[in-house]
JSON list of C-alpha atoms in Angstrom, two decimals:
[
{"chain": "A", "resi": 11, "resn": "MET", "atom": "CA", "xyz": [132.33, 20.58, 100.70]},
{"chain": "A", "resi": 12, "resn": "THR", "atom": "CA", "xyz": [130.17, 23.53, 102.06]},
{"chain": "A", "resi": 13, "resn": "HIS", "atom": "CA", "xyz": [126.40, 23.03, 102.53]},
{"chain": "A", "resi": 14, "resn": "GLU", "atom": "CA", "xyz": [125.90, 25.34, 99.70]},
{"chain": "A", "resi": 15, "resn": "GLU", "atom": "CA", "xyz": [128.17, 23.44, 97.44]},
{"chain": "A", "resi": 16, "resn": "ALA", "atom": "CA", "xyz": [126.33, 19.97, 98.75]},
{"chain": "A", "resi": 17, "resn": "ILE", "atom": "CA", "xyz": [122.85, 21.55, 97.69]},
{"chain": "A", "resi": 18, "resn": "ALA", "atom": "CA", "xyz": [124.38, 22.27, 94.41]},
{"chain": "A", "resi": 19, "resn": "VAL", "atom": "CA", "xyz": [125.40, 18.52, 94.17]},
{"chain": "A", "resi": 20, "resn": "ALA", "atom": "CA", "xyz": [121.79, 17.55, 95.22]},
{"chain": "A", "resi": 21, "resn": "ARG", "atom": "CA", "xyz": [119.74, 19.49, 92.93]},
{"chain": "A", "resi": 22, "resn": "PRO", "atom": "CA", "xyz": [120.19, 17.54, 89.84]},
{"chain": "A", "resi": 23, "resn": "ARG", "atom": "CA", "xyz": [119.27, 14.48, 91.98]},
{"chain": "A", "resi": 24, "resn": "LEU", "atom": "CA", "xyz": [116.05, 15.37, 93.13]},
{"chain": "A", "resi": 25, "resn": "ILE", "atom": "CA", "xyz": [113.21, 13.95, 90.97]},
{"chain": "A", "resi": 26, "resn": "PHE", "atom": "CA", "xyz": [109.70, 15.51, 91.45]},
{"chain": "A", "resi": 27, "resn": "ALA", "atom": "CA", "xyz": [106.97, 13.05, 90.82]},
{"chain": "A", "resi": 28, "resn": "LEU", "atom": "CA", "xyz": [104.30, 14.66, 88.62]},
{"chain": "A", "resi": 29, "resn": "ASP", "atom": "CA", "xyz": [101.49, 12.61, 89.99]},
{"chain": "A", "resi": 30, "resn": "VAL", "atom": "CA", "xyz": [98.74, 14.74, 88.62]},
{"chain": "A", "resi": 31, "resn": "GLY", "atom": "CA", "xyz": [95.97, 14.17, 86.38]},
{"chain": "A", "resi": 32, "resn": "SER", "atom": "CA", "xyz": [96.26, 16.78, 83.70]},
{"chain": "A", "resi": 33, "resn": "ALA", "atom": "CA", "xyz": [98.81, 18.74, 81.65]},
{"chain": "A", "resi": 34, "resn": "ALA", "atom": "CA", "xyz": [97.65, 21.83, 83.07]},
{"chain": "A", "resi": 35, "resn": "GLU", "atom": "CA", "xyz": [98.31, 21.12, 86.54]},
{"chain": "A", "resi": 36, "resn": "ALA", "atom": "CA", "xyz": [101.60, 19.31, 85.59]},
{"chain": "A", "resi": 37, "resn": "ARG", "atom": "CA", "xyz": [102.75, 22.54, 83.89]},
{"chain": "A", "resi": 38, "resn": "GLU", "atom": "CA", "xyz": [101.75, 24.78, 86.77]},
{"chain": "A", "resi": 39, "resn": "TYR", "atom": "CA", "xyz": [103.95, 22.50, 88.99]},
{"chain": "A", "resi": 40, "resn": "VAL", "atom": "CA", "xyz": [106.89, 22.72, 86.72]},
{"chain": "A", "resi": 41, "resn": "ALA", "atom": "CA", "xyz": [106.77, 26.35, 86.70]},
{"chain": "A", "resi": 42, "resn": "ARG", "atom": "CA", "xyz": [106.68, 26.76, 90.43]},
{"chain": "A", "resi": 43, "resn": "LEU", "atom": "CA", "xyz": [109.65, 24.22, 91.01]},
{"chain": "A", "resi": 44, "resn": "ALA", "atom": "CA", "xyz": [111.78, 25.18, 88.12]},
{"chain": "A", "resi": 45, "resn": "PRO", "atom": "CA", "xyz": [114.20, 27.44, 90.03]},
{"chain": "A", "resi": 46, "resn": "GLU", "atom": "CA", "xyz": [115.10, 24.36, 91.96]},
{"chain": "A", "resi": 47, "resn": "VAL", "atom": "CA", "xyz": [114.01, 20.94, 90.26]},
{"chain": "A", "resi": 48, "resn": "SER", "atom": "CA", "xyz": [114.84, 20.11, 86.61]},
{"chain": "A", "resi": 49, "resn": "PHE", "atom": "CA", "xyz": [114.19, 16.33, 86.62]},
{"chain": "A", "resi": 50, "resn": "PHE", "atom": "CA", "xyz": [110.58, 15.27, 86.63]},
{"chain": "A", "resi": 51, "resn": "LYS", "atom": "CA", "xyz": [108.83, 11.76, 86.95]},
{"chain": "A", "resi": 52, "resn": "ILE", "atom": "CA", "xyz": [105.78, 10.99, 84.71]},
{"chain": "A", "resi": 53, "resn": "GLY", "atom": "CA", "xyz": [103.76, 8.06, 85.92]},
{"chain": "A", "resi": 54, "resn": "LEU", "atom": "CA", "xyz": [100.88, 6.24, 84.38]},
{"chain": "A", "resi": 55, "resn": "GLU", "atom": "CA", "xyz": [98.28, 8.85, 85.55]},
{"chain": "A", "resi": 56, "resn": "LEU", "atom": "CA", "xyz": [99.99, 11.84, 83.83]},
{"chain": "A", "resi": 57, "resn": "PHE", "atom": "CA", "xyz": [100.95, 9.69, 80.85]},
{"chain": "A", "resi": 58, "resn": "ILE", "atom": "CA", "xyz": [97.39, 8.38, 80.20]},
{"chain": "A", "resi": 59, "resn": "ALA", "atom": "CA", "xyz": [95.92, 11.92, 80.68]},
{"chain": "A", "resi": 60, "resn": "ALA", "atom": "CA", "xyz": [98.46, 13.90, 78.83]},
{"chain": "A", "resi": 61, "resn": "GLY", "atom": "CA", "xyz": [100.11, 11.53, 76.58]},
{"chain": "A", "resi": 62, "resn": "PRO", "atom": "CA", "xyz": [103.71, 11.64, 75.00]},
{"chain": "A", "resi": 63, "resn": "ALA", "atom": "CA", "xyz": [103.24, 15.21, 74.24]},
{"chain": "A", "resi": 64, "resn": "MET", "atom": "CA", "xyz": [103.88, 15.84, 78.01]},
{"chain": "A", "resi": 65, "resn": "VAL", "atom": "CA", "xyz": [107.24, 14.17, 77.86]},
{"chain": "A", "resi": 66, "resn": "GLU", "atom": "CA", "xyz": [108.18, 16.02, 74.39]},
{"chain": "A", "resi": 67, "resn": "TRP", "atom": "CA", "xyz": [106.91, 19.40, 76.36]},
{"chain": "A", "resi": 68, "resn": "LEU", "atom": "CA", "xyz": [109.18, 18.88, 79.29]},
{"chain": "A", "resi": 69, "resn": "VAL", "atom": "CA", "xyz": [112.25, 17.91, 77.22]},
{"chain": "A", "resi": 70, "resn": "GLY", "atom": "CA", "xyz": [111.44, 20.90, 75.10]},
{"chain": "A", "resi": 71, "resn": "GLU", "atom": "CA", "xyz": [111.72, 23.14, 78.10]},
{"chain": "A", "resi": 72, "resn": "GLY", "atom": "CA", "xyz": [115.10, 21.90, 78.90]},
{"chain": "A", "resi": 73, "resn": "HIS", "atom": "CA", "xyz": [114.03, 19.49, 81.56]},
{"chain": "A", "resi": 74, "resn": "ARG", "atom": "CA", "xyz": [114.92, 15.72, 82.22]},
{"chain": "A", "resi": 75, "resn": "VAL", "atom": "CA", "xyz": [112.39, 13.11, 82.21]},
{"chain": "A", "resi": 76, "resn": "PHE", "atom": "CA", "xyz": [112.02, 9.95, 84.16]},
{"chain": "A", "resi": 77, "resn": "LEU", "atom": "CA", "xyz": [109.22, 7.99, 82.67]},
{"chain": "A", "resi": 78, "resn": "ASP", "atom": "CA", "xyz": [107.94, 5.62, 85.30]},
{"chain": "A", "resi": 79, "resn": "LEU", "atom": "CA", "xyz": [105.65, 2.98, 83.23]},
{"chain": "A", "resi": 80, "resn": "LYS", "atom": "CA", "xyz": [106.81, -0.18, 84.84]},
{"chain": "A", "resi": 81, "resn": "ILE", "atom": "CA", "xyz": [106.58, -1.82, 81.60]},
{"chain": "A", "resi": 82, "resn": "LEU", "atom": "CA", "xyz": [105.46, -5.38, 81.46]},
{"chain": "A", "resi": 83, "resn": "ASP", "atom": "CA", "xyz": [104.82, -7.27, 78.13]},
{"chain": "A", "resi": 84, "resn": "ILE", "atom": "CA", "xyz": [106.04, -9.65, 75.52]},
{"chain": "A", "resi": 85, "resn": "ALA", "atom": "CA", "xyz": [109.60, -8.92, 74.54]},
{"chain": "A", "resi": 86, "resn": "THR", "atom": "CA", "xyz": [109.00, -7.44, 70.99]},
{"chain": "A", "resi": 87, "resn": "THR", "atom": "CA", "xyz": [106.42, -4.68, 72.57]},
{"chain": "A", "resi": 88, "resn": "VAL", "atom": "CA", "xyz": [108.79, -3.97, 75.48]},
{"chain": "A", "resi": 89, "resn": "GLY", "atom": "CA", "xyz": [111.81, -3.45, 73.17]},
{"chain": "A", "resi": 90, "resn": "ARG", "atom": "CA", "xyz": [109.76, -1.01, 70.85]},
{"chain": "A", "resi": 91, "resn": "ALA", "atom": "CA", "xyz": [108.13, 0.61, 73.91]},
{"chain": "A", "resi": 92, "resn": "VAL", "atom": "CA", "xyz": [111.74, 1.54, 75.33]},
{"chain": "A", "resi": 93, "resn": "ALA", "atom": "CA", "xyz": [112.79, 2.70, 71.84]},
{"chain": "A", "resi": 94, "resn": "ALA", "atom": "CA", "xyz": [109.84, 4.97, 71.66]},
{"chain": "A", "resi": 95, "resn": "ALA", "atom": "CA", "xyz": [110.53, 6.38, 75.08]},
{"chain": "A", "resi": 96, "resn": "GLY", "atom": "CA", "xyz": [114.01, 7.13, 74.00]},
{"chain": "A", "resi": 97, "resn": "ARG", "atom": "CA", "xyz": [112.61, 8.93, 70.83]},
{"chain": "A", "resi": 98, "resn": "LEU", "atom": "CA", "xyz": [110.25, 11.02, 72.87]},
{"chain": "A", "resi": 99, "resn": "GLY", "atom": "CA", "xyz": [113.48, 12.24, 74.89]},
{"chain": "A", "resi": 100, "resn": "ALA", "atom": "CA", "xyz": [112.97, 10.28, 78.20]},
{"chain": "A", "resi": 101, "resn": "GLU", "atom": "CA", "xyz": [116.41, 9.83, 80.02]},
{"chain": "A", "resi": 102, "resn": "VAL", "atom": "CA", "xyz": [114.84, 6.92, 82.32]},
{"chain": "A", "resi": 103, "resn": "VAL", "atom": "CA", "xyz": [112.36, 4.36, 81.74]},
{"chain": "A", "resi": 104, "resn": "THR", "atom": "CA", "xyz": [111.08, 1.61, 84.20]},
{"chain": "A", "resi": 105, "resn": "VAL", "atom": "CA", "xyz": [110.35, -1.94, 83.44]},
{"chain": "A", "resi": 106, "resn": "HIS", "atom": "CA", "xyz": [109.40, -4.82, 85.52]},
{"chain": "A", "resi": 107, "resn": "ALA", "atom": "CA", "xyz": [112.19, -7.04, 86.90]},
{"chain": "A", "resi": 108, "resn": "GLU", "atom": "CA", "xyz": [111.64, -10.19, 84.61]},
{"chain": "A", "resi": 109, "resn": "PRO", "atom": "CA", "xyz": [114.34, -11.67, 83.03]},
{"chain": "A", "resi": 110, "resn": "ALA", "atom": "CA", "xyz": [112.90, -11.76, 79.37]},
{"chain": "A", "resi": 111, "resn": "VAL", "atom": "CA", "xyz": [111.46, -7.98, 79.89]},
{"chain": "A", "resi": 112, "resn": "LEU", "atom": "CA", "xyz": [114.85, -6.85, 81.02]},
{"chain": "A", "resi": 113, "resn": "ASP", "atom": "CA", "xyz": [116.54, -8.25, 78.07]},
{"chain": "A", "resi": 114, "resn": "ALA", "atom": "CA", "xyz": [114.19, -6.83, 75.69]},
{"chain": "A", "resi": 115, "resn": "ALA", "atom": "CA", "xyz": [114.23, -3.38, 77.35]},
{"chain": "A", "resi": 116, "resn": "ALA", "atom": "CA", "xyz": [118.18, -3.60, 77.07]},
{"chain": "A", "resi": 117, "resn": "ARG", "atom": "CA", "xyz": [118.00, -4.48, 73.59]},
{"chain": "A", "resi": 118, "resn": "GLY", "atom": "CA", "xyz": [115.50, -1.65, 72.96]},
{"chain": "A", "resi": 119, "resn": "LYS", "atom": "CA", "xyz": [117.89, 0.89, 73.74]},
{"chain": "A", "resi": 120, "resn": "VAL", "atom": "CA", "xyz": [119.22, 3.10, 70.97]},
{"chain": "A", "resi": 121, "resn": "GLY", "atom": "CA", "xyz": [122.51, 4.77, 71.21]},
{"chain": "A", "resi": 122, "resn": "GLY", "atom": "CA", "xyz": [122.33, 4.04, 75.14]},
{"chain": "A", "resi": 123, "resn": "ARG", "atom": "CA", "xyz": [119.12, 5.88, 75.60]},
{"chain": "A", "resi": 124, "resn": "PRO", "atom": "CA", "xyz": [116.92, 5.74, 77.33]},
{"chain": "A", "resi": 125, "resn": "GLN", "atom": "CA", "xyz": [118.47, 4.42, 80.53]},
{"chain": "A", "resi": 126, "resn": "VAL", "atom": "CA", "xyz": [116.39, 1.45, 81.81]},
{"chain": "A", "resi": 127, "resn": "PHE", "atom": "CA", "xyz": [115.72, 0.92, 85.47]},
{"chain": "A", "resi": 128, "resn": "ALA", "atom": "CA", "xyz": [114.45, -2.47, 87.01]},
{"chain": "A", "resi": 129, "resn": "VAL", "atom": "CA", "xyz": [111.79, -1.96, 89.46]},
{"chain": "A", "resi": 130, "resn": "SER", "atom": "CA", "xyz": [112.56, -4.38, 92.29]},
{"chain": "A", "resi": 131, "resn": "LEU", "atom": "CA", "xyz": [109.78, -4.17, 94.87]},
{"chain": "A", "resi": 132, "resn": "LEU", "atom": "CA", "xyz": [107.13, -1.27, 95.28]},
{"chain": "A", "resi": 133, "resn": "THR", "atom": "CA", "xyz": [107.87, 1.07, 98.40]},
{"chain": "A", "resi": 134, "resn": "SER", "atom": "CA", "xyz": [104.31, 0.68, 99.30]},
{"chain": "A", "resi": 135, "resn": "GLU", "atom": "CA", "xyz": [104.99, -3.04, 100.10]},
{"chain": "A", "resi": 136, "resn": "ALA", "atom": "CA", "xyz": [106.36, -4.27, 103.52]},
{"chain": "A", "resi": 137, "resn": "CYS", "atom": "CA", "xyz": [108.95, -7.05, 102.96]},
{"chain": "A", "resi": 138, "resn": "ASP", "atom": "CA", "xyz": [111.01, -9.00, 105.31]},
{"chain": "A", "resi": 139, "resn": "PHE", "atom": "CA", "xyz": [113.43, -10.07, 102.72]},
{"chain": "A", "resi": 140, "resn": "ALA", "atom": "CA", "xyz": [113.81, -6.84, 100.44]},
{"chain": "A", "resi": 141, "resn": "SER", "atom": "CA", "xyz": [117.57, -6.97, 100.24]},
{"chain": "A", "resi": 142, "resn": "ASP", "atom": "CA", "xyz": [117.70, -10.61, 99.16]},
{"chain": "A", "resi": 143, "resn": "ARG", "atom": "CA", "xyz": [114.96, -9.57, 96.26]},
{"chain": "A", "resi": 144, "resn": "VAL", "atom": "CA", "xyz": [117.02, -6.46, 95.70]},
{"chain": "A", "resi": 145, "resn": "ALA", "atom": "CA", "xyz": [120.41, -8.50, 95.26]},
{"chain": "A", "resi": 146, "resn": "LYS", "atom": "CA", "xyz": [118.55, -11.05, 92.72]},
{"chain": "A", "resi": 147, "resn": "VAL", "atom": "CA", "xyz": [117.19, -8.19, 90.66]},
{"chain": "A", "resi": 148, "resn": "ALA", "atom": "CA", "xyz": [120.57, -6.44, 90.68]},
{"chain": "A", "resi": 149, "resn": "GLY", "atom": "CA", "xyz": [122.27, -9.78, 89.36]},
{"chain": "A", "resi": 150, "resn": "MET", "atom": "CA", "xyz": [119.60, -10.02, 86.44]},
{"chain": "A", "resi": 151, "resn": "ALA", "atom": "CA", "xyz": [120.11, -6.33, 85.56]},
{"chain": "A", "resi": 152, "resn": "VAL", "atom": "CA", "xyz": [123.88, -6.82, 85.17]},
{"chain": "A", "resi": 153, "resn": "ALA", "atom": "CA", "xyz": [123.40, -10.18, 83.16]},
{"chain": "A", "resi": 154, "resn": "CYS", "atom": "CA", "xyz": [121.01, -8.13, 80.65]},
{"chain": "A", "resi": 155, "resn": "GLY", "atom": "CA", "xyz": [122.57, -4.86, 80.52]},
{"chain": "A", "resi": 156, "resn": "ILE", "atom": "CA", "xyz": [120.22, -2.78, 82.64]},
{"chain": "A", "resi": 157, "resn": "ASP", "atom": "CA", "xyz": [121.22, 0.53, 83.83]},
{"chain": "A", "resi": 158, "resn": "GLY", "atom": "CA", "xyz": [119.96, 0.52, 87.37]},
{"chain": "A", "resi": 159, "resn": "LEU", "atom": "CA", "xyz": [117.35, -0.34, 89.97]},
{"chain": "A", "resi": 160, "resn": "ILE", "atom": "CA", "xyz": [114.44, 1.28, 91.76]},
{"chain": "A", "resi": 161, "resn": "VAL", "atom": "CA", "xyz": [115.01, 0.38, 95.31]},
{"chain": "A", "resi": 162, "resn": "ALA", "atom": "CA", "xyz": [113.75, 2.15, 98.82]},
{"chain": "A", "resi": 163, "resn": "GLY", "atom": "CA", "xyz": [116.28, 4.27, 100.30]},
{"chain": "A", "resi": 164, "resn": "HIS", "atom": "CA", "xyz": [117.22, 1.82, 102.90]},
{"chain": "A", "resi": 165, "resn": "ALA", "atom": "CA", "xyz": [121.07, 1.32, 103.65]},
{"chain": "A", "resi": 166, "resn": "GLU", "atom": "CA", "xyz": [120.83, -2.44, 103.41]},
{"chain": "A", "resi": 167, "resn": "GLU", "atom": "CA", "xyz": [118.80, -2.46, 100.13]},
{"chain": "A", "resi": 168, "resn": "ILE", "atom": "CA", "xyz": [121.20, 0.02, 98.38]},
{"chain": "A", "resi": 169, "resn": "ALA", "atom": "CA", "xyz": [124.22, -1.74, 99.89]},
{"chain": "A", "resi": 170, "resn": "ALA", "atom": "CA", "xyz": [122.59, -5.06, 98.19]},
{"chain": "A", "resi": 171, "resn": "VAL", "atom": "CA", "xyz": [122.75, -3.09, 94.72]},
{"chain": "A", "resi": 172, "resn": "ARG", "atom": "CA", "xyz": [126.36, -1.95, 95.43]},
{"chain": "A", "resi": 173, "resn": "ALA", "atom": "CA", "xyz": [127.60, -5.48, 96.41]},
{"chain": "A", "resi": 174, "resn": "VAL", "atom": "CA", "xyz": [126.55, -6.95, 93.09]},
{"chain": "A", "resi": 175, "resn": "ASN", "atom": "CA", "xyz": [127.94, -4.07, 90.86]},
{"chain": "A", "resi": 176, "resn": "PRO", "atom": "CA", "xyz": [128.90, -0.73, 92.05]},
{"chain": "A", "resi": 177, "resn": "ALA", "atom": "CA", "xyz": [128.24, 0.68, 88.57]},
{"chain": "A", "resi": 178, "resn": "LEU", "atom": "CA", "xyz": [124.48, 0.30, 88.77]},
{"chain": "A", "resi": 179, "resn": "ALA", "atom": "CA", "xyz": [122.44, 3.28, 89.44]},
{"chain": "A", "resi": 180, "resn": "VAL", "atom": "CA", "xyz": [120.00, 3.67, 92.21]},
{"chain": "A", "resi": 181, "resn": "ILE", "atom": "CA", "xyz": [116.72, 5.73, 92.09]},
{"chain": "A", "resi": 182, "resn": "CYS", "atom": "CA", "xyz": [114.85, 5.70, 95.53]},
{"chain": "A", "resi": 183, "resn": "PRO", "atom": "CA", "xyz": [111.30, 6.52, 95.89]},
{"chain": "A", "resi": 184, "resn": "GLY", "atom": "CA", "xyz": [109.32, 6.49, 99.01]},
{"chain": "A", "resi": 185, "resn": "ILE", "atom": "CA", "xyz": [111.18, 9.28, 100.31]},
{"chain": "A", "resi": 186, "resn": "ARG", "atom": "CA", "xyz": [109.58, 11.43, 103.16]},
{"chain": "A", "resi": 187, "resn": "PRO", "atom": "CA", "xyz": [111.02, 14.50, 105.03]},
{"chain": "A", "resi": 188, "resn": "VAL", "atom": "CA", "xyz": [111.55, 14.07, 108.72]},
{"chain": "A", "resi": 189, "resn": "GLY", "atom": "CA", "xyz": [108.42, 14.19, 110.56]},
{"chain": "A", "resi": 190, "resn": "SER", "atom": "CA", "xyz": [106.22, 13.79, 107.66]},
{"chain": "A", "resi": 191, "resn": "ASP", "atom": "CA", "xyz": [103.36, 11.35, 107.15]},
{"chain": "A", "resi": 192, "resn": "PRO", "atom": "CA", "xyz": [104.33, 8.08, 105.07]},
{"chain": "A", "resi": 193, "resn": "GLY", "atom": "CA", "xyz": [100.98, 7.94, 103.72]},
{"chain": "A", "resi": 194, "resn": "ASP", "atom": "CA", "xyz": [100.55, 4.61, 101.76]},
{"chain": "A", "resi": 195, "resn": "GLN", "atom": "CA", "xyz": [104.32, 4.09, 101.56]},
{"chain": "A", "resi": 196, "resn": "ARG", "atom": "CA", "xyz": [105.62, 1.26, 103.82]},
{"chain": "A", "resi": 197, "resn": "ARG", "atom": "CA", "xyz": [109.37, 1.28, 103.20]},
{"chain": "A", "resi": 198, "resn": "VAL", "atom": "CA", "xyz": [110.51, 4.87, 103.41]},
{"chain": "A", "resi": 199, "resn": "ALA", "atom": "CA", "xyz": [113.36, 6.83, 104.19]},
{"chain": "A", "resi": 200, "resn": "THR", "atom": "CA", "xyz": [114.44, 10.45, 104.71]},
{"chain": "A", "resi": 201, "resn": "PRO", "atom": "CA", "xyz": [116.36, 12.43, 101.93]},
{"chain": "A", "resi": 202, "resn": "ALA", "atom": "CA", "xyz": [119.27, 12.62, 104.42]},
{"chain": "A", "resi": 203, "resn": "ALA", "atom": "CA", "xyz": [119.44, 9.01, 104.97]},
{"chain": "A", "resi": 204, "resn": "ALA", "atom": "CA", "xyz": [118.97, 7.93, 101.46]},
{"chain": "A", "resi": 205, "resn": "MET", "atom": "CA", "xyz": [121.70, 10.05, 100.26]},
{"chain": "A", "resi": 206, "resn": "ALA", "atom": "CA", "xyz": [123.93, 8.97, 103.28]},
{"chain": "A", "resi": 207, "resn": "ALA", "atom": "CA", "xyz": [123.27, 5.53, 102.16]},
{"chain": "A", "resi": 208, "resn": "GLY", "atom": "CA", "xyz": [124.64, 6.11, 98.51]},
{"chain": "A", "resi": 209, "resn": "ALA", "atom": "CA", "xyz": [121.21, 6.97, 96.61]},
{"chain": "A", "resi": 210, "resn": "ASP", "atom": "CA", "xyz": [121.96, 8.55, 93.09]},
{"chain": "A", "resi": 211, "resn": "TYR", "atom": "CA", "xyz": [118.46, 9.85, 92.76]},
{"chain": "A", "resi": 212, "resn": "LEU", "atom": "CA", "xyz": [115.49, 10.54, 95.14]},
{"chain": "A", "resi": 213, "resn": "VAL", "atom": "CA", "xyz": [111.82, 10.59, 93.84]},
{"chain": "A", "resi": 214, "resn": "VAL", "atom": "CA", "xyz": [109.51, 12.93, 96.09]},
{"chain": "A", "resi": 215, "resn": "GLY", "atom": "CA", "xyz": [105.97, 13.47, 95.08]},
{"chain": "A", "resi": 216, "resn": "ARG", "atom": "CA", "xyz": [103.50, 14.30, 98.08]},
{"chain": "A", "resi": 217, "resn": "PRO", "atom": "CA", "xyz": [105.67, 16.10, 100.34]},
{"chain": "A", "resi": 218, "resn": "ILE", "atom": "CA", "xyz": [106.29, 18.73, 97.80]},
{"chain": "A", "resi": 219, "resn": "ARG", "atom": "CA", "xyz": [102.85, 18.71, 95.71]},
{"chain": "A", "resi": 220, "resn": "ASP", "atom": "CA", "xyz": [100.81, 18.76, 98.70]},
{"chain": "A", "resi": 221, "resn": "ALA", "atom": "CA", "xyz": [102.75, 21.43, 100.74]},
{"chain": "A", "resi": 222, "resn": "ALA", "atom": "CA", "xyz": [101.46, 24.93, 101.04]},
{"chain": "A", "resi": 223, "resn": "ASP", "atom": "CA", "xyz": [104.44, 26.18, 99.47]},
{"chain": "A", "resi": 224, "resn": "PRO", "atom": "CA", "xyz": [105.75, 23.56, 96.98]},
{"chain": "A", "resi": 225, "resn": "LEU", "atom": "CA", "xyz": [109.01, 25.56, 96.24]},
{"chain": "A", "resi": 226, "resn": "ALA", "atom": "CA", "xyz": [109.75, 25.97, 99.72]},
{"chain": "A", "resi": 227, "resn": "ALA", "atom": "CA", "xyz": [109.22, 22.29, 100.48]},
{"chain": "A", "resi": 228, "resn": "ALA", "atom": "CA", "xyz": [111.64, 21.35, 97.64]},
{"chain": "A", "resi": 229, "resn": "GLN", "atom": "CA", "xyz": [114.29, 23.58, 99.02]},
{"chain": "A", "resi": 230, "resn": "ALA", "atom": "CA", "xyz": [113.83, 21.97, 102.44]},
{"chain": "A", "resi": 231, "resn": "ILE", "atom": "CA", "xyz": [114.25, 18.64, 100.89]},
{"chain": "A", "resi": 232, "resn": "LEU", "atom": "CA", "xyz": [117.38, 19.48, 99.00]},
{"chain": "A", "resi": 233, "resn": "ALA", "atom": "CA", "xyz": [118.80, 20.85, 102.33]},
{"chain": "A", "resi": 234, "resn": "GLU", "atom": "CA", "xyz": [118.25, 17.41, 104.00]},
{"chain": "A", "resi": 235, "resn": "MET", "atom": "CA", "xyz": [119.78, 15.66, 100.83]},
{"chain": "A", "resi": 236, "resn": "ALA", "atom": "CA", "xyz": [122.81, 18.07, 101.33]},
{"chain": "A", "resi": 237, "resn": "GLU", "atom": "CA", "xyz": [123.16, 16.87, 104.97]},
{"chain": "A", "resi": 238, "resn": "GLY", "atom": "CA", "xyz": [123.15, 13.31, 103.94]},
{"chain": "A", "resi": 239, "resn": "LEU", "atom": "CA", "xyz": [125.93, 14.09, 101.25]},
{"chain": "A", "resi": 240, "resn": "LEU", "atom": "CA", "xyz": [127.93, 15.66, 103.74]},
{"chain": "A", "resi": 241, "resn": "ALA", "atom": "CA", "xyz": [127.44, 13.05, 106.31]},
{"chain": "A", "resi": 242, "resn": "CYS", "atom": "CA", "xyz": [129.01, 10.37, 103.86]},
{"chain": "A", "resi": 243, "resn": "GLY", "atom": "CA", "xyz": [132.14, 12.82, 103.06]}
]
């Protein structure tokens, strides 16, 4: 695989975090990044500010949506919320890693959509037993029929998921390019390291959003992701 081919493989696996406060600002970033990015994360801030219409707009523009709401509620509400996310067109939705929540979320899917990912640990938290926690959550995910986990891009955490079930997908936030400021993130990884460790998707926000040229920053991250893919063959 050439470097250019590796970038093509990496491109659909880069998720840009639309952690902004308005629909107008979100649309501006989408327009600037659209040549390279087609998968976008909507978190609590933007979902509260812009509502379900933001999801529908992105889907209508042909983009993929990762709805990162970290849902935690009674089982009936969780199931209905997951079903509603699927109707909006979200490809992925996140829930807290509680057995009852995971079970309800899996039951809320219609026709296999949306994909449900369990949040194991926030990457802003330092943890000496992260791999053990990830393995436990992975076991619950398999038992409940959940599609994947949100974990840090560390080789040991990704390996803990794969050891439980290689079919579980892995999305890694807390991604920081070489030499960048980790900010409030504690368990960070470079794009190359996370991809080499076997991550399926990387979530990147501030390193792109706060760059002088967000598109160039996204392209640089894709190049790092390609290096990781090439390193693992």
